[in-house]
Short mmCIF file of C-alpha atoms in Angstrom, two decimals:
data_model
loop_
_atom_site.label_atom_id
_atom_site.label_comp_id
_atom_site.label_asym_id
_atom_site.label_seq_id
_atom_site.Cartn_x
_atom_site.Cartn_y
_atom_site.Cartn_z
CA MET A 1 191.08 -67.54 163.32
CA ASP A 2 194.30 -68.91 161.83
CA TYR A 3 196.58 -65.93 161.17
CA GLU A 4 198.67 -67.53 158.40
CA SER A 5 195.65 -68.53 156.31
CA ASN A 6 193.70 -65.30 156.87
CA SER A 7 196.38 -62.64 157.26
CA TRP A 8 195.57 -61.37 153.78
CA ILE A 9 192.32 -59.94 155.20
CA TRP A 10 194.09 -57.60 157.58
CA GLU A 11 196.72 -56.74 155.00
CA GLY A 12 193.88 -55.94 152.62
CA VAL A 13 192.32 -53.59 155.18
CA TYR A 14 195.63 -51.78 155.58
CA TYR A 15 196.75 -51.56 151.93
CA TYR A 16 193.34 -51.36 150.18
CA PRO A 17 190.87 -49.79 152.65
CA HIS A 18 188.44 -48.47 150.04
CA LEU A 19 188.26 -51.72 148.09
CA PHE A 20 187.95 -53.77 151.24
CA GLY A 21 185.24 -51.43 152.54
CA GLY A 22 183.28 -51.96 149.35
CA LEU A 23 183.50 -55.70 149.88
CA MET A 24 182.10 -55.30 153.39
CA VAL A 25 179.15 -53.27 152.10
CA THR A 26 178.46 -55.85 149.41
CA ALA A 27 178.52 -58.61 151.97
CA ALA A 28 176.13 -56.70 154.23
CA LEU A 29 173.69 -56.17 151.35
CA LEU A 30 173.75 -59.89 150.74
CA GLY A 31 172.61 -60.42 154.30
CA LEU A 32 175.85 -61.81 155.60
CA SER A 33 176.42 -61.31 159.31
CA THR A 34 179.71 -59.93 160.58
CA SER A 35 180.29 -63.14 162.48
CA TYR A 36 180.05 -65.11 159.26
CA PHE A 37 182.14 -62.56 157.45
CA GLY A 38 184.86 -63.14 160.05
CA GLY A 39 185.37 -66.49 158.38
CA ILE A 40 185.84 -64.99 154.97
CA GLY A 41 189.02 -66.98 154.67
CA HIS A 42 186.75 -69.92 153.80
CA LEU A 43 184.27 -67.89 151.71
CA PRO A 44 184.67 -68.39 147.95
CA LEU A 45 185.41 -65.12 146.17
CA PRO A 46 184.73 -64.25 142.53
CA PHE A 47 187.57 -65.46 140.31
CA PRO A 48 189.07 -62.05 139.49
CA TRP A 49 189.52 -61.30 143.21
CA SER A 50 190.48 -64.70 144.53
CA ASN A 51 193.24 -65.11 141.96
CA SER A 52 194.41 -61.55 141.42
CA GLY A 53 196.48 -61.48 144.61
CA ILE A 54 195.51 -57.88 145.44
CA PHE A 55 194.97 -58.83 149.09
CA HIS A 56 197.81 -61.31 149.37
CA LYS A 57 201.13 -59.57 150.05
CA LYS A 58 203.55 -62.46 149.79
CA LYS A 59 206.70 -62.49 151.87
CA SER A 60 208.66 -63.11 148.68
CA GLY A 61 207.40 -59.75 147.41
CA LYS A 62 209.30 -57.91 150.14
CA ARG A 63 211.87 -55.47 148.76
CA ARG A 64 215.31 -57.01 148.66
CA VAL A 65 218.03 -55.46 150.79
CA ARG A 66 220.81 -54.01 148.63
CA VAL A 67 224.26 -53.51 150.12
CA TYR A 68 227.23 -51.67 148.68
CA MET A 69 230.94 -52.29 149.06
CA ASP A 70 233.68 -50.48 147.18
CA GLY A 71 237.39 -50.81 146.66
CA CYS A 72 240.28 -50.76 144.23
CA PHE A 73 240.46 -54.58 144.14
CA ASP A 74 243.95 -54.38 142.69
CA LEU A 75 245.75 -57.74 142.80
CA MET A 76 242.52 -59.53 143.68
CA HIS A 77 243.04 -62.16 146.39
CA TYR A 78 240.97 -64.40 148.65
CA GLY A 79 240.82 -61.63 151.28
CA HIS A 80 238.88 -59.46 148.81
CA ALA A 81 236.66 -62.41 147.96
CA ASN A 82 235.95 -63.15 151.62
CA ALA A 83 235.10 -59.49 152.28
CA LEU A 84 232.56 -59.52 149.45
CA ARG A 85 231.18 -62.84 150.68
CA GLN A 86 230.61 -61.32 154.12
CA ALA A 87 229.07 -58.21 152.59
CA LYS A 88 226.62 -60.29 150.55
CA ALA A 89 225.56 -62.09 153.74
CA LEU A 90 224.35 -58.74 155.16
CA GLY A 91 221.82 -58.28 152.36
CA ASP A 92 220.14 -59.89 149.38
CA GLU A 93 221.98 -58.15 146.54
CA LEU A 94 225.58 -56.96 146.50
CA VAL A 95 226.56 -53.93 144.45
CA VAL A 96 230.31 -53.36 144.17
CA GLY A 97 231.86 -49.97 143.52
CA LEU A 98 235.08 -50.20 141.52
CA VAL A 99 237.39 -47.21 141.95
CA ASN A 100 238.74 -46.07 138.58
CA ASP A 101 242.41 -45.89 137.61
CA GLU A 102 242.64 -42.10 137.87
CA GLU A 103 241.34 -42.06 141.47
CA ILE A 104 243.74 -44.83 142.49
CA LEU A 105 246.67 -43.02 140.92
CA ALA A 106 245.78 -39.80 142.74
CA THR A 107 245.24 -41.37 146.17
CA LYS A 108 247.45 -44.46 146.32
CA GLY A 109 249.77 -44.55 143.34
CA PRO A 110 249.68 -46.52 140.06
CA PRO A 111 247.42 -49.60 140.05
CA VAL A 112 248.92 -52.92 139.01
CA LEU A 113 245.86 -54.04 137.04
CA THR A 114 243.83 -51.99 134.57
CA MET A 115 240.18 -51.13 135.10
CA ALA A 116 239.14 -53.78 132.54
CA GLU A 117 241.18 -56.45 134.34
CA ARG A 118 239.85 -55.48 137.76
CA LEU A 119 236.30 -55.42 136.41
CA ALA A 120 236.69 -58.97 135.05
CA LEU A 121 237.92 -60.16 138.45
CA VAL A 122 235.19 -58.49 140.51
CA SER A 123 232.30 -59.39 138.21
CA GLY A 124 233.62 -62.96 138.10
CA LEU A 125 233.03 -63.46 141.84
CA LYS A 126 230.03 -65.60 142.74
CA TRP A 127 228.70 -63.15 145.36
CA VAL A 128 228.63 -60.02 143.17
CA ASP A 129 225.34 -58.98 141.57
CA GLU A 130 226.21 -55.59 140.08
CA VAL A 131 229.28 -53.40 139.55
CA ILE A 132 229.56 -49.60 139.46
CA THR A 133 232.71 -48.71 137.51
CA ASP A 134 232.96 -45.00 138.34
CA ALA A 135 233.02 -45.23 142.14
CA PRO A 136 234.95 -42.48 143.94
CA TYR A 137 237.67 -43.33 146.47
CA ALA A 138 235.93 -41.16 149.08
CA ILE A 139 232.20 -41.64 149.68
CA THR A 140 230.91 -38.07 149.72
CA GLU A 141 227.40 -37.03 150.74
CA GLN A 142 226.66 -36.39 147.07
CA PHE A 143 227.69 -39.91 146.09
CA LEU A 144 225.77 -41.33 149.06
CA HIS A 145 222.64 -39.60 147.76
CA ARG A 146 223.24 -41.24 144.39
CA LEU A 147 223.71 -44.66 146.02
CA PHE A 148 220.53 -44.35 148.08
CA HIS A 149 218.27 -43.01 145.33
CA GLU A 150 219.68 -44.20 142.00
CA TYR A 151 220.98 -47.60 143.09
CA LYS A 152 218.54 -48.13 145.99
CA ILE A 153 221.36 -49.04 148.39
CA ASP A 154 220.36 -49.74 151.99
CA TYR A 155 223.78 -50.08 153.62
CA VAL A 156 227.41 -49.28 152.85
CA ILE A 157 229.81 -52.04 153.94
CA HIS A 158 233.51 -51.96 154.77
CA GLY A 159 236.02 -53.97 156.77
CA ASP A 160 237.20 -53.15 160.27
CA ASP A 161 240.59 -52.04 158.93
CA PRO A 162 241.07 -48.27 158.37
CA CYS A 163 240.45 -46.73 154.96
CA LEU A 164 242.03 -43.31 155.05
CA LEU A 165 242.08 -40.41 152.60
CA PRO A 166 245.36 -38.63 151.82
CA ASP A 167 244.54 -36.06 154.55
CA GLY A 168 244.19 -38.86 157.13
CA THR A 169 240.38 -38.68 157.48
CA ASP A 170 237.99 -41.64 157.37
CA ALA A 171 236.75 -42.35 153.82
CA TYR A 172 233.44 -43.67 155.23
CA ALA A 173 232.65 -40.82 157.62
CA ALA A 174 229.63 -39.66 155.60
CA ALA A 175 228.08 -43.15 155.50
CA LYS A 176 228.59 -43.55 159.24
CA LYS A 177 227.04 -40.15 159.90
CA ALA A 178 223.98 -41.16 157.86
CA GLY A 179 223.53 -44.32 159.96
CA ARG A 180 223.75 -46.50 156.85
CA TYR A 181 227.12 -48.15 157.53
CA LYS A 182 227.87 -51.76 158.48
CA GLN A 183 231.21 -53.33 159.23
CA ILE A 184 232.65 -56.76 158.51
CA LYS A 185 235.74 -58.50 159.83
CA ARG A 186 238.93 -58.15 157.83
CA THR A 187 240.48 -61.39 156.58
CA GLU A 188 243.81 -61.80 158.31
CA GLY A 189 246.98 -63.04 156.66
CA VAL A 190 246.81 -61.29 153.30
CA SER A 191 246.63 -57.87 151.66
CA SER A 192 247.56 -56.32 148.33
CA THR A 193 250.47 -54.63 150.09
CA ASP A 194 251.63 -58.01 151.39
CA ILE A 195 251.41 -59.58 147.92
CA VAL A 196 253.42 -56.76 146.34
CA GLY A 197 256.01 -57.36 149.06
CA ARG A 198 256.11 -61.08 148.28
CA ILE A 199 256.59 -60.40 144.58
CA MET A 200 259.30 -57.81 145.16
CA SER A 201 261.13 -60.14 147.55
CA SER A 202 260.85 -63.06 145.15
CA LEU A 203 262.08 -61.13 142.12
CA LYS A 204 264.94 -59.50 144.00
CA ASP A 205 266.09 -62.81 145.43
CA GLN A 206 265.79 -64.39 141.99
CA LYS A 207 268.13 -61.78 140.56
CA THR A 208 270.54 -62.35 143.43
CA CYS A 209 270.54 -66.08 142.73
CA GLU A 210 271.27 -65.48 139.04
CA ASP A 211 274.32 -63.41 140.00
CA GLN A 212 275.73 -66.13 142.27
CA ASN A 213 278.52 -68.45 141.15
CA GLY A 214 278.28 -72.05 142.26
CA THR A 215 275.36 -74.43 142.55
CA ASP A 216 275.51 -74.79 146.34
CA VAL A 217 275.32 -71.05 146.90
CA LYS A 218 272.44 -70.75 144.45
CA ARG A 219 270.44 -73.45 146.20
CA GLN A 220 271.06 -71.85 149.57
CA GLU A 221 269.86 -68.48 148.31
CA GLU A 222 266.79 -70.08 146.72
CA SER A 223 265.90 -71.74 150.03
CA MET A 224 266.25 -68.41 151.85
CA SER A 225 264.11 -66.76 149.18
CA LYS A 226 261.35 -69.32 149.58
CA ASP A 227 261.14 -68.67 153.32
CA SER A 228 261.35 -64.87 153.02
CA HIS A 229 257.88 -64.38 151.55
CA ILE A 230 255.94 -67.30 153.01
CA SER A 231 252.25 -66.65 153.67
CA GLN A 232 250.87 -66.43 157.19
CA PHE A 233 247.45 -67.71 156.09
CA LEU A 234 246.17 -70.70 158.05
CA PRO A 235 243.44 -72.55 156.11
CA THR A 236 240.44 -74.13 157.81
CA SER A 237 237.80 -76.51 156.52
CA ARG A 238 235.13 -73.95 157.45
CA ARG A 239 236.61 -71.34 155.12
CA ILE A 240 236.74 -73.81 152.25
CA VAL A 241 233.10 -74.74 152.85
CA GLN A 242 232.15 -71.04 152.86
CA PHE A 243 233.70 -70.58 149.43
CA SER A 244 232.45 -73.86 147.96
CA ASN A 245 229.19 -74.30 146.04
CA GLY A 246 228.49 -77.42 148.07
CA LYS A 247 226.95 -79.23 145.11
CA GLY A 248 228.24 -82.12 143.05
CA PRO A 249 227.55 -82.89 139.40
CA GLY A 250 224.30 -84.48 138.31
CA PRO A 251 224.18 -88.14 137.21
CA ASN A 252 224.46 -87.29 133.50
CA ALA A 253 226.47 -84.09 133.80
CA ARG A 254 229.18 -83.27 131.28
CA ILE A 255 232.20 -82.61 133.50
CA VAL A 256 234.92 -80.35 132.10
CA TYR A 257 238.39 -80.39 133.66
CA ILE A 258 241.05 -77.69 133.52
CA ASP A 259 244.22 -77.48 135.61
CA GLY A 260 247.00 -75.04 136.42
CA ALA A 261 248.78 -73.09 139.14
CA PHE A 262 246.31 -70.16 139.12
CA ASP A 263 248.91 -68.05 140.91
CA LEU A 264 248.10 -64.34 141.49
CA PHE A 265 244.55 -65.04 140.28
CA HIS A 266 243.93 -62.58 137.43
CA ALA A 267 241.55 -61.66 134.61
CA GLY A 268 243.08 -64.21 132.24
CA HIS A 269 242.17 -66.97 134.70
CA VAL A 270 238.57 -65.74 134.96
CA GLU A 271 238.08 -65.60 131.20
CA ILE A 272 239.52 -69.05 130.46
CA LEU A 273 237.47 -70.57 133.30
CA LYS A 274 234.36 -68.97 131.85
CA ARG A 275 235.05 -70.48 128.42
CA ALA A 276 235.76 -73.88 129.95
CA ARG A 277 232.49 -73.82 131.93
CA GLU A 278 230.50 -73.05 128.78
CA LEU A 279 231.61 -76.39 127.32
CA GLY A 280 229.81 -78.51 129.93
CA ASP A 281 227.51 -78.72 132.94
CA PHE A 282 230.14 -78.85 135.69
CA LEU A 283 233.62 -77.32 135.85
CA LEU A 284 236.26 -79.17 137.86
CA VAL A 285 239.52 -77.28 138.35
CA GLY A 286 242.80 -78.95 139.28
CA ILE A 287 245.18 -76.74 141.28
CA HIS A 288 248.77 -77.87 141.33
CA SER A 289 250.64 -78.15 144.62
CA ASP A 290 253.33 -75.66 145.64
CA GLU A 291 256.02 -78.28 145.03
CA THR A 292 254.72 -79.02 141.52
CA VAL A 293 254.58 -75.32 140.63
CA SER A 294 258.11 -74.75 141.93
CA GLU A 295 259.42 -77.72 139.99
CA HIS A 296 257.95 -76.57 136.68
CA ARG A 297 257.95 -72.76 137.03
CA GLY A 298 261.02 -72.12 139.18
CA ASN A 299 261.78 -72.08 142.86
CA HIS A 300 260.50 -68.54 143.30
CA TYR A 301 256.96 -69.59 142.41
CA PRO A 302 254.20 -69.80 143.44
CA ILE A 303 253.70 -66.37 145.01
CA MET A 304 250.47 -67.55 146.66
CA HIS A 305 250.47 -70.94 148.32
CA LEU A 306 248.15 -73.83 147.51
CA HIS A 307 245.24 -73.03 149.83
CA GLU A 308 245.28 -69.33 148.96
CA ARG A 309 245.12 -70.20 145.28
CA SER A 310 242.36 -72.74 145.92
CA LEU A 311 240.16 -70.17 147.63
CA SER A 312 240.66 -67.66 144.81
CA VAL A 313 239.56 -70.24 142.25
CA LEU A 314 236.61 -71.42 144.37
CA ALA A 315 235.39 -67.83 144.62
CA CYS A 316 234.98 -67.65 140.84
CA ARG A 317 231.36 -67.97 139.73
CA HIS A 318 232.28 -70.27 136.82
CA VAL A 319 233.88 -72.92 139.03
CA ASP A 320 231.94 -75.79 140.59
CA GLU A 321 234.69 -77.74 142.38
CA VAL A 322 238.46 -77.88 142.77
CA ILE A 323 241.04 -80.60 143.32
CA ILE A 324 243.49 -79.20 145.85
CA GLY A 325 246.95 -80.42 144.90
CA ALA A 326 246.10 -81.93 141.52
CA PRO A 327 248.75 -84.07 139.78
CA TRP A 328 250.79 -82.64 136.90
CA GLU A 329 249.90 -85.50 134.56
CA ILE A 330 246.28 -86.46 133.92
CA THR A 331 245.90 -90.23 134.15
CA LYS A 332 243.17 -92.54 132.94
CA ASP A 333 242.40 -93.48 136.54
CA MET A 334 241.86 -89.82 137.37
CA ILE A 335 239.53 -89.38 134.39
CA THR A 336 237.49 -92.39 135.50
CA THR A 337 237.41 -91.41 139.18
CA PHE A 338 236.03 -87.94 138.51
CA ASN A 339 233.93 -88.99 135.49
CA ILE A 340 235.61 -86.33 133.34
CA SER A 341 234.12 -85.84 129.88
CA LEU A 342 236.48 -83.21 128.50
CA VAL A 343 239.94 -81.89 129.41
CA VAL A 344 240.82 -78.37 128.28
CA HIS A 345 243.84 -76.09 128.43
CA GLY A 346 244.37 -72.46 127.40
CA THR A 347 246.71 -71.27 124.66
CA VAL A 348 248.30 -68.74 127.05
CA ALA A 349 250.17 -70.32 129.95
CA GLU A 350 253.47 -70.18 131.80
CA LYS A 351 256.22 -72.24 130.18
CA SER A 352 257.52 -75.30 131.98
CA LEU A 353 261.22 -75.52 132.76
CA HIS A 354 261.26 -79.14 131.66
CA SER A 355 260.58 -80.60 128.20
CA GLU A 356 259.29 -83.88 129.46
CA ARG A 357 256.26 -86.03 128.79
CA ASP A 358 253.12 -84.15 127.76
CA PRO A 359 250.82 -83.99 130.84
CA TYR A 360 247.79 -84.20 128.51
CA GLU A 361 248.99 -87.26 126.60
CA VAL A 362 246.31 -89.57 128.03
CA PRO A 363 243.23 -87.38 127.40
CA LYS A 364 244.59 -86.61 123.92
CA SER A 365 244.89 -90.33 123.15
CA MET A 366 241.29 -90.81 124.35
CA GLY A 367 240.03 -88.04 122.06
CA MET A 368 238.79 -85.90 124.94
CA PHE A 369 241.25 -82.99 124.95
CA ARG A 370 240.59 -79.51 123.60
CA LEU A 371 242.85 -76.47 123.38
CA LEU A 372 241.00 -73.26 124.16
CA GLU A 373 241.97 -69.88 122.76
CA SER A 374 242.81 -67.73 125.78
CA PRO A 375 240.83 -64.44 125.68
CA LYS A 376 243.64 -62.51 127.42
CA ASP A 377 247.42 -62.76 127.23
CA ILE A 378 248.03 -61.78 130.86
CA THR A 379 250.01 -64.24 133.00
CA THR A 380 251.37 -64.39 136.55
CA THR A 381 254.79 -63.46 135.22
CA THR A 382 253.53 -60.39 133.34
CA VAL A 383 251.76 -59.16 136.49
CA ALA A 384 254.96 -59.61 138.48
CA GLN A 385 256.91 -57.76 135.78
CA ARG A 386 254.55 -54.80 136.00
CA ILE A 387 255.28 -54.53 139.70
CA LEU A 388 259.02 -54.81 139.11
CA ALA A 389 258.87 -52.06 136.47
CA ASN A 390 257.21 -49.72 138.98
CA HIS A 391 258.89 -51.04 142.11
CA GLU A 392 259.89 -47.63 143.46
CA ALA A 393 256.31 -46.33 143.24
CA TYR A 394 254.93 -49.46 144.91
CA GLU A 395 257.50 -49.37 147.69
CA LYS A 396 256.64 -45.72 148.39
CA ARG A 397 252.93 -46.57 148.31
CA ASN A 398 253.39 -49.44 150.76
CA ALA A 399 255.49 -47.31 153.11
CA LYS A 400 252.96 -44.45 152.97
CA LYS A 401 250.07 -46.79 153.70
CA SER A 402 251.88 -48.37 156.64
CA GLN A 403 252.61 -44.94 158.15
CA SER A 404 249.01 -43.72 157.78
CA GLU A 405 247.61 -46.92 159.32
CA LYS A 406 250.08 -46.65 162.22
CA ARG A 407 249.03 -43.04 162.87
CA TYR A 408 245.34 -44.00 162.65
CA TYR A 409 245.68 -46.73 165.30
CA GLU A 410 247.76 -44.50 167.56
CA GLU A 411 245.10 -41.78 167.47
CA LYS A 412 242.33 -44.35 167.93
CA ASN A 413 244.04 -45.85 170.98
CA TYR A 414 244.70 -42.38 172.42
CA VAL A 415 241.03 -41.40 172.13
CA SER A 416 239.82 -44.68 173.67
CA GLY A 417 242.29 -44.33 176.50
CA ASP A 418 244.08 -47.62 175.80
#
């Protein structure tokens, strides 16, 4: 007997023994032999039974695996996005726990972004299905019980880097003890601590340059500044594919285009991208090169380099495709090549250092440009200014974190005998 076509019989015996037994008795009374009944897969059943699906437990009806990953997600970067992408791959639905501002302040120091801004960033990621906004920094047994029963979580996920409480203990000890913990690989080359360091270095060097007398000295200092906070991230085509939707626009799709630096990807970026996507069927985002950003924003920008910024934008659920290294001016040839229907730009943006030709002159002349009201007034500069205003607290936080991680690895190596 073919198992695929008749497996519902045995599932029916297991899940509905009394009903299935009644069917057997009915068949016997009708004079059907057991050998004939063995071929019931070909025996017509009354309509209510044959179409009700009470015997047929479809594979698609299997309960979906729900995984949980938490974090502060302050200064959201592509490392956070990649961690959540990996977490989603371990289940069917990803629930993200967002640690509130009070918990972050008590355990790590003041957050750079507010809860509302961090929520916009996390919920804007394409791999996130649900967000819990009152997640504790430490996963206690009480909170684990809530995760397992209220949110139906199967596994708690975290990276292979240490997450330590102020007393030096493992924040995920309870989940590991319960046997409901899974680990993913940390994305190398970036961290919130690293980004804060880049910003602090950039702003300090910028101030130094402003205090210098003489153009040659200034240029030399700017060059040194640019090298002092360079990213160690090495992009690969595989990573870009992992973040990409992998789908192009349909033949009659309305393609909307928006461009920018998208440096220190923040809540303002997410909201304007969402509004742009709502105006068409496909959102194409142009990301300016590092050289273009430096030319128009100043030599100390961008904080994140081109491929880092590209991954952050690609991770956004509202984005369909990006142009890596898009030109500053939008030409007619570019509009034709990408079949662009509408070009948009937000009302809140960084100011250019040059008052030159309008980069949107061509789409404006073609009647296909639209200025969008930006939902938030946050910019890359305002984020950097927040860090500068609290630089002492952030430097202490970074130093404290480095010390705790160093102690953790020393103890780990000592126990393993390395």
